[in-house]
XYZ file of C-alpha atoms in Angstrom:
501
model
C -5.153 25.670 -21.835
C -2.319 24.756 -24.163
C -3.955 25.407 -27.541
C -1.163 23.626 -29.401
C -2.882 20.363 -28.402
C -5.740 21.295 -30.740
C -3.512 21.244 -33.810
C -4.047 18.295 -36.138
C -1.614 18.838 -38.984
C -2.976 21.718 -41.054
C -6.330 21.708 -39.218
C -7.611 22.449 -35.733
C -9.678 19.683 -34.126
C -11.069 19.023 -30.687
C -13.992 17.781 -28.619
C -16.974 20.113 -28.898
C -19.665 18.072 -27.127
C -19.850 15.715 -24.163
C -21.284 12.282 -24.872
C -18.351 9.896 -25.252
C -16.823 8.563 -22.056
C -13.361 9.898 -21.364
C -13.612 12.677 -23.948
C -14.099 16.096 -22.409
C -14.829 19.338 -24.226
C -11.722 21.321 -25.132
C -13.252 23.384 -27.947
C -14.816 25.607 -25.315
C -16.368 29.007 -25.921
C -13.153 30.655 -24.720
C -11.029 28.476 -26.991
C -13.163 29.261 -30.055
C -13.131 32.979 -29.337
C -9.365 32.926 -28.843
C -8.893 30.981 -32.088
C -11.050 33.560 -33.881
C -8.838 36.319 -32.505
C -5.747 34.326 -33.483
C -6.927 33.947 -37.066
C -7.832 37.652 -37.263
C -4.311 38.565 -36.131
C -2.730 36.107 -38.540
C -4.863 37.357 -41.451
C -4.099 40.992 -40.643
C -0.369 40.262 -40.805
C -0.810 38.093 -43.916
C -2.740 40.723 -45.891
C -1.015 43.782 -44.477
C -4.443 45.463 -44.347
C -5.620 47.728 -41.548
C -9.300 47.797 -42.489
C -11.985 46.077 -44.565
C -10.634 42.559 -44.098
C -13.383 40.224 -45.282
C -13.830 36.696 -43.916
C -16.360 34.032 -44.937
C -17.428 31.293 -42.501
C -19.213 28.024 -43.224
C -19.959 24.795 -41.357
C -20.956 21.205 -41.992
C -23.893 19.434 -40.345
C -22.308 18.761 -36.960
C -24.510 19.344 -33.917
C -22.041 21.827 -32.450
C -21.455 23.702 -35.702
C -23.912 26.555 -35.274
C -22.722 27.307 -31.729
C -19.031 27.274 -32.687
C -19.853 29.452 -35.682
C -21.469 32.044 -33.455
C -18.465 32.166 -31.135
C -15.748 32.452 -33.788
C -17.742 34.957 -35.866
C -18.354 37.227 -32.861
C -14.671 37.088 -31.951
C -13.482 37.992 -35.449
C -15.973 40.881 -35.617
C -14.581 42.202 -32.323
C -11.136 42.152 -33.971
C -12.298 44.278 -36.905
C -13.115 41.583 -39.476
C -16.123 42.003 -41.775
C -17.595 38.513 -41.483
C -20.157 36.783 -43.716
C -21.802 33.646 -42.328
C -22.644 31.268 -45.202
C -24.317 28.707 -42.937
C -24.233 25.116 -44.221
C -21.417 24.726 -46.735
C -18.686 22.405 -47.922
C -14.980 22.789 -47.226
C -14.054 23.224 -50.930
C -16.737 25.889 -51.328
C -15.178 27.904 -48.533
C -11.900 28.059 -50.423
C -13.710 28.958 -53.647
C -15.236 31.950 -51.875
C -11.729 33.469 -51.799
C -11.165 33.224 -55.575
C -14.616 33.461 -57.189
C -15.452 36.703 -58.940
C -17.929 38.743 -56.935
C -16.782 37.242 -53.622
C -12.935 37.163 -53.286
C -12.851 37.099 -49.481
C -9.480 37.729 -47.846
C -9.861 34.542 -45.842
C -12.364 31.869 -44.937
C -13.088 29.436 -42.137
C -14.747 26.028 -42.388
C -16.095 24.498 -39.186
C -15.708 20.733 -39.544
C -14.002 17.629 -38.195
C -14.412 15.649 -41.411
C -15.488 12.041 -40.704
C -14.761 12.049 -36.963
C -17.517 11.148 -34.430
C -20.434 13.474 -33.679
C -18.813 15.009 -30.574
C -15.783 16.342 -32.456
C -15.426 19.559 -34.411
C -12.726 21.891 -35.623
C -11.590 24.593 -38.035
C -9.998 24.705 -41.467
C -8.686 28.004 -42.823
C -8.130 29.317 -46.347
C -6.814 32.283 -48.273
C -6.770 32.669 -52.050
C -3.435 30.806 -51.972
C -5.137 27.678 -50.638
C -5.424 25.870 -47.335
C -3.123 26.941 -44.544
C -0.008 24.933 -43.746
C 1.031 23.411 -40.411
C 3.231 26.378 -39.565
C 0.336 28.778 -40.189
C -1.888 26.830 -37.788
C 0.881 26.876 -35.204
C 1.053 30.680 -35.476
C -2.718 31.047 -35.182
C -2.746 28.932 -32.022
C 0.195 30.899 -30.612
C -1.744 34.126 -31.216
C -4.795 32.515 -29.619
C -2.801 31.864 -26.457
C -1.682 35.483 -26.037
C -3.629 38.657 -25.316
C -2.673 40.580 -28.478
C -5.422 42.191 -30.549
C -5.572 43.649 -34.050
C -6.184 47.151 -32.773
C -8.924 47.603 -35.381
C -12.397 49.016 -34.762
C -15.180 46.420 -34.594
C -16.191 44.901 -37.912
C -19.530 43.675 -39.199
C -21.465 40.390 -39.341
C -23.979 39.471 -42.004
C -25.652 36.379 -43.407
C -24.755 35.302 -46.918
C -25.031 32.450 -49.409
C -22.500 30.817 -51.681
C -23.501 27.188 -52.277
C -25.752 28.090 -55.226
C -22.826 29.885 -56.883
C -20.405 27.062 -56.138
C -22.860 24.444 -57.422
C -23.387 26.372 -60.651
C -19.605 26.396 -61.202
C -19.647 22.590 -61.067
C -22.733 22.187 -63.256
C -21.445 24.667 -65.830
C -18.167 22.743 -66.037
C -20.116 19.671 -67.182
C -22.158 21.739 -69.642
C -19.045 23.336 -71.131
C -17.224 20.018 -71.467
C -20.174 18.262 -73.128
C -21.695 21.139 -75.073
C -25.139 20.247 -73.723
C -27.468 21.927 -71.248
C -28.694 18.653 -69.739
C -26.021 16.091 -70.608
C -27.170 13.649 -67.909
C -30.737 13.299 -69.184
C -31.977 9.733 -68.845
C -29.150 8.719 -66.492
C -29.849 7.615 -62.938
C -27.251 8.871 -60.462
C -27.697 8.331 -56.735
C -25.931 10.075 -53.868
C -25.340 9.028 -50.267
C -24.453 12.138 -48.265
C -24.431 10.335 -44.915
C -26.400 13.272 -43.401
C -23.345 15.480 -43.885
C -23.116 18.647 -45.984
C -23.083 16.910 -49.388
C -26.827 16.663 -50.031
C -26.711 19.863 -52.077
C -25.138 17.946 -54.964
C -28.444 16.296 -55.858
C -30.680 19.364 -56.155
C -28.064 21.911 -57.205
C -25.847 19.907 -59.591
C -27.336 16.600 -60.726
C -30.963 17.587 -61.265
C -30.139 20.776 -63.220
C -28.003 18.580 -65.511
C -30.982 16.306 -66.160
C -30.063 13.327 -63.965
C -32.651 11.075 -62.322
C -31.722 10.991 -58.632
C -34.498 8.877 -57.088
C -32.983 6.431 -54.632
C -30.455 8.867 -53.176
C -29.933 8.491 -49.438
C -29.406 10.531 -46.291
C -29.329 13.917 -47.960
C -30.763 15.815 -44.981
C -28.094 17.292 -42.693
C -28.085 15.602 -39.278
C -24.997 15.909 -37.119
C -25.881 12.856 -35.044
C -25.144 10.789 -38.185
C -27.989 8.330 -37.499
C -27.429 6.080 -40.523
C -23.678 5.690 -40.899
C -20.451 7.661 -40.627
C -20.088 9.963 -43.672
C -16.812 8.452 -44.823
C -16.071 6.795 -48.191
C -13.515 4.557 -46.462
C -16.070 3.175 -43.985
C -17.359 -0.300 -44.934
C -20.909 0.379 -43.744
C -21.044 3.659 -45.648
C -19.733 2.078 -48.850
C -22.166 -0.823 -48.562
C -24.991 1.722 -48.262
C -24.218 3.404 -51.586
C -23.543 0.036 -53.250
C -26.973 -1.119 -52.120
C -28.550 2.070 -53.479
C -26.913 1.474 -56.871
C -28.086 -2.156 -56.971
C -31.641 -1.328 -55.944
C -32.084 1.498 -58.444
C -29.912 0.050 -61.244
C -28.114 3.381 -61.261
C -25.514 4.457 -63.805
C -23.358 5.819 -60.985
C -23.387 6.083 -57.208
C -21.630 8.876 -55.292
C -20.697 9.053 -51.615
C -19.241 12.054 -49.785
C -17.603 12.568 -46.437
C -19.089 15.076 -44.005
C -17.545 18.247 -45.439
C -17.302 17.041 -49.079
C -13.563 17.313 -49.537
C -13.501 13.535 -50.159
C -15.644 11.288 -52.309
C -16.015 7.715 -53.444
C -18.174 6.182 -56.124
C -19.850 2.964 -57.211
C -19.985 1.964 -60.873
C -23.076 0.653 -62.634
C -21.856 -2.933 -62.251
C -21.954 -2.479 -58.474
C -18.181 -2.350 -57.966
C -16.544 0.133 -55.622
C -14.569 3.005 -57.082
C -12.233 3.986 -54.297
C -8.588 3.739 -53.222
C -6.437 2.485 -56.142
C -9.434 2.232 -58.484
C -10.543 5.857 -58.303
C -6.915 6.977 -58.686
C -6.609 4.776 -61.785
C -9.785 6.178 -63.333
C -8.829 9.792 -62.754
C -5.333 9.033 -64.056
C -6.813 7.526 -67.230
C -8.931 10.638 -67.798
C -6.123 13.094 -67.085
C -3.522 11.210 -69.109
C -5.800 11.454 -72.111
C -6.137 15.200 -71.532
C -2.478 15.720 -70.526
C -0.277 12.964 -72.024
C 2.763 12.102 -69.931
C 1.657 13.939 -66.799
C 2.803 12.862 -63.339
C 0.297 11.425 -60.868
C 1.353 11.993 -57.253
C -0.107 9.534 -54.727
C 0.436 8.571 -51.128
C 2.775 5.770 -50.125
C 0.368 2.820 -49.870
C -0.807 2.592 -53.470
C -0.432 -0.783 -55.178
C 2.171 -1.957 -57.666
C -0.698 -2.622 -60.074
C -1.591 1.074 -60.050
C 1.999 2.040 -60.836
C 1.981 -0.362 -63.791
C -1.400 0.974 -64.979
C -0.189 4.596 -64.957
C 3.016 3.673 -66.772
C 1.110 1.756 -69.457
C -1.093 4.826 -69.975
C 2.053 6.840 -70.639
C 2.142 8.604 -67.306
C 4.577 8.892 -64.426
C 3.611 7.540 -61.013
C 5.245 9.466 -58.174
C 4.536 7.672 -54.903
C 5.045 10.071 -51.978
C 4.119 10.411 -48.288
C 0.762 9.954 -46.569
C -1.160 13.124 -45.760
C -3.238 15.086 -48.249
C -1.194 18.257 -47.775
C 1.966 16.236 -48.424
C 0.816 14.904 -51.802
C -0.622 18.268 -52.852
C 2.534 20.160 -51.940
C 4.690 17.563 -53.711
C 2.653 17.932 -56.899
C 2.951 21.705 -56.682
C 6.709 21.346 -56.142
C 7.057 19.167 -59.241
C 5.135 21.694 -61.339
C 7.317 24.522 -60.064
C 10.360 22.452 -61.040
C 9.032 22.098 -64.588
C 7.526 18.603 -64.337
C 3.832 18.633 -65.220
C 1.683 17.032 -62.523
C -2.065 17.264 -62.950
C -3.241 15.155 -60.006
C -2.321 14.739 -56.339
C -4.407 12.103 -54.589
C -4.465 9.876 -51.531
C -6.033 6.429 -51.315
C -8.352 7.970 -48.686
C -10.136 9.861 -51.484
C -8.486 13.236 -50.876
C -7.728 14.365 -54.414
C -6.633 17.693 -55.895
C -6.293 18.733 -59.541
C -3.995 21.339 -61.028
C -6.920 22.659 -63.082
C -8.841 23.339 -59.845
C -6.339 25.277 -57.696
C -4.959 22.012 -56.253
C -8.005 22.039 -54.004
C -8.977 18.717 -52.436
C -12.598 18.745 -53.530
C -14.681 15.566 -53.585
C -17.488 17.248 -55.503
C -15.083 18.391 -58.219
C -13.621 14.885 -58.574
C -17.024 13.301 -59.119
C -17.910 16.117 -61.495
C -14.967 14.932 -63.611
C -16.574 11.481 -63.537
C -19.909 12.949 -64.672
C -18.215 14.484 -67.697
C -16.673 11.122 -68.553
C -20.003 9.348 -67.994
C -21.749 11.696 -70.419
C -18.912 11.395 -72.919
C -18.997 7.612 -72.715
C -22.734 7.527 -73.341
C -22.246 9.592 -76.480
C -19.213 7.656 -77.770
C -20.250 4.177 -76.689
C -18.017 3.263 -73.744
C -18.488 2.886 -69.983
C -16.624 4.175 -66.974
C -15.811 0.573 -66.115
C -13.915 0.165 -69.379
C -11.403 2.841 -68.361
C -9.840 0.632 -65.688
C -10.182 -2.899 -67.082
C -6.375 -3.056 -67.415
C -5.810 -2.254 -63.721
C -4.196 -5.224 -61.980
C -5.556 -5.389 -58.462
C -4.049 -7.309 -55.538
C -5.631 -10.584 -54.507
C -5.268 -9.601 -50.859
C -4.435 -6.516 -48.836
C -4.363 -5.834 -45.099
C -3.264 -3.139 -42.685
C -1.964 -3.737 -39.172
C -1.678 -0.772 -36.809
C 0.923 -1.463 -34.136
C 0.952 0.823 -31.100
C 4.315 2.107 -29.887
C 4.444 1.770 -26.103
C 6.994 4.466 -25.231
C 6.643 8.229 -24.801
C 9.271 9.082 -27.406
C 7.402 7.082 -30.021
C 8.886 8.814 -33.051
C 12.443 7.927 -32.092
C 11.508 4.323 -31.315
C 9.457 3.973 -34.480
C 12.285 5.283 -36.630
C 14.649 2.865 -34.907
C 12.420 -0.049 -35.991
C 12.160 1.280 -39.548
C 15.922 1.771 -39.879
C 16.616 -1.706 -38.539
C 14.052 -3.265 -40.888
C 15.608 -1.438 -43.839
C 19.009 -2.954 -43.033
C 17.417 -6.364 -42.395
C 15.553 -6.322 -45.721
C 18.743 -5.787 -47.698
C 19.973 -9.233 -46.642
C 16.769 -11.287 -46.964
C 16.411 -13.722 -49.845
C 13.558 -12.746 -52.164
C 13.241 -9.260 -50.643
C 14.190 -6.010 -52.374
C 13.863 -2.422 -51.252
C 11.488 -0.426 -53.439
C 13.215 2.418 -55.295
C 12.174 6.057 -54.867
C 10.441 5.483 -51.548
C 9.764 8.626 -49.498
C 8.143 7.223 -46.366
C 9.127 4.420 -44.015
C 10.459 1.262 -45.623
C 8.750 -0.405 -48.595
C 9.882 -3.891 -49.617
C 8.948 -5.977 -52.653
C 8.816 -9.768 -52.226
C 9.180 -12.283 -55.036
C 6.758 -15.135 -55.800
C 8.478 -17.552 -53.442
C 8.196 -15.144 -50.512
C 4.607 -13.919 -50.783
C 4.449 -12.293 -54.227
C 3.696 -8.764 -53.050
C 4.993 -5.923 -50.928
C 4.839 -4.372 -47.485
C 5.270 -0.836 -46.191
C 6.090 0.015 -42.584
C 5.826 3.697 -41.718
C 5.304 6.074 -38.823
C 1.799 7.452 -38.375
C 1.580 11.172 -39.109
C 0.160 12.044 -35.691
C -0.328 8.965 -33.499
C 2.098 6.720 -31.558
C 1.890 3.763 -33.893
C 3.486 2.046 -36.875
C 0.998 1.161 -39.620
C 2.015 -1.893 -41.646
C 0.407 -2.357 -45.071
C 0.757 -5.699 -46.854
C -0.474 -6.634 -50.337
C -0.111 -9.832 -52.321
C -0.975 -10.952 -55.828
C -2.212 -14.343 -54.629
C -4.502 -15.732 -51.952
C -2.502 -16.615 -48.865
C 0.336 -14.305 -49.806
C -0.407 -11.704 -47.143
C -0.181 -14.369 -44.434
C 3.124 -15.598 -45.816
C 4.550 -12.069 -45.835
C 3.233 -11.513 -42.301
C 5.008 -14.694 -41.174
C 8.275 -13.549 -42.730
C 7.965 -10.217 -40.921
C 6.679 -11.362 -37.545
C 10.012 -12.848 -36.462
C 11.761 -9.532 -36.986
C 8.966 -7.512 -35.328
C 8.969 -9.824 -32.293
C 12.385 -8.451 -31.388
C 10.864 -5.087 -30.419
C 9.008 -5.437 -27.121
C 7.809 -1.817 -27.074
C 5.729 -2.486 -30.172
C 2.247 -3.995 -29.756
C 2.277 -6.469 -32.645
C -0.229 -8.932 -31.165
C -2.635 -8.749 -34.128
C 0.155 -9.318 -36.637
C 1.557 -12.234 -34.639
C -1.879 -13.790 -34.209
C -2.649 -13.433 -37.931
C 0.703 -14.878 -38.957
C 0.043 -17.880 -36.738
């Protein structure tokens, strides 16, 4: 098969199990073995080593994970890799295995498809330099499609463990920051792991720090995801952790996605801490620690967040969607001499300079634990950190399918035309320093908000985000836009048109 179809940005993803109509398995045994060989070849060339190349492998709770692990491990051993199978793990932990003293693997593989349905799975790859880029994945899949081999004698396969070590790193960070062995004593903190790989956080991080965790939910790994999708952006999942916080009167609620590279939270007052709110809280913490730093976000963050960061003395740098995009932009700014401590998407993917620019949901909530303990000692709450954040009265997203094969060209045509159109509309103004699609601010008479039209990173569609500072404003903005959009008959804008009335 054409393995390039398995590439999903800087990851590999495919269908690993039958069970959903119209979706047939393409992560076959042959595909997984070829991908293992491809990664072994890539890693050999990357390291320049001819022997003793060490690779760690982990997986989340997906039903297909153990089988795929067996296939890719066997293949890499055949290509001369010395492989250690860590079993159940988180994606961030697999990177940490390349940089933690006593481990320092040459490379690592995480078997996961994040929050996607139970039948999907895939691979993420790391070296000590971080997650692989799109071009690296392309090379691996090219190697997978050829018959080349490393030419090395067979390697070894052994079982190993790393999650205890990784968890202790997180717990010790809280201890060091607070100066206490059990800084969370007396606090109730509940976790919803959604039956993914995040259940470890309760027994290996929270309890050793003294937290009361009764009321936590769905900690047992179960790749059928019987309770809800492990995804902080999912409404059912977020309602589950909000309910747990209300029922237990918890000081904090935490929710992870399947492989724990994303997280969301619920404050003690029952309010969600996600999207703009979690960015604002982390920005408040980091701007106290690093005055004037730049916070890099994706393109759909609110104007209220930009104002909040500026009032805290920071710089808001709104960039493109895609967690690798925001991370790489933050790294670029640092290399250019502009301090940037945080790169974060509204999806919950967040990476800190102090933590290798690794998108690690467990690390982000560990920063919140430190602040929670500090607030208890000094007499303030987490909620108080973001009281100045101005939030939109309304926000909506419309996803408009592009009905032509060359969807990128057509989508860009619409964006370019809308950019020119916006320049001549009363009450409209193009947002400055915009790096993705077209973002337009609208004055009070024309909806009192903004919209962003952009091309999807991977799919044939144009997402349209609209926010307004008043009730009814989103509908007004949608009405102002719908006339323009109606001129493009290869764009399925039925939902926008229907909403605009």
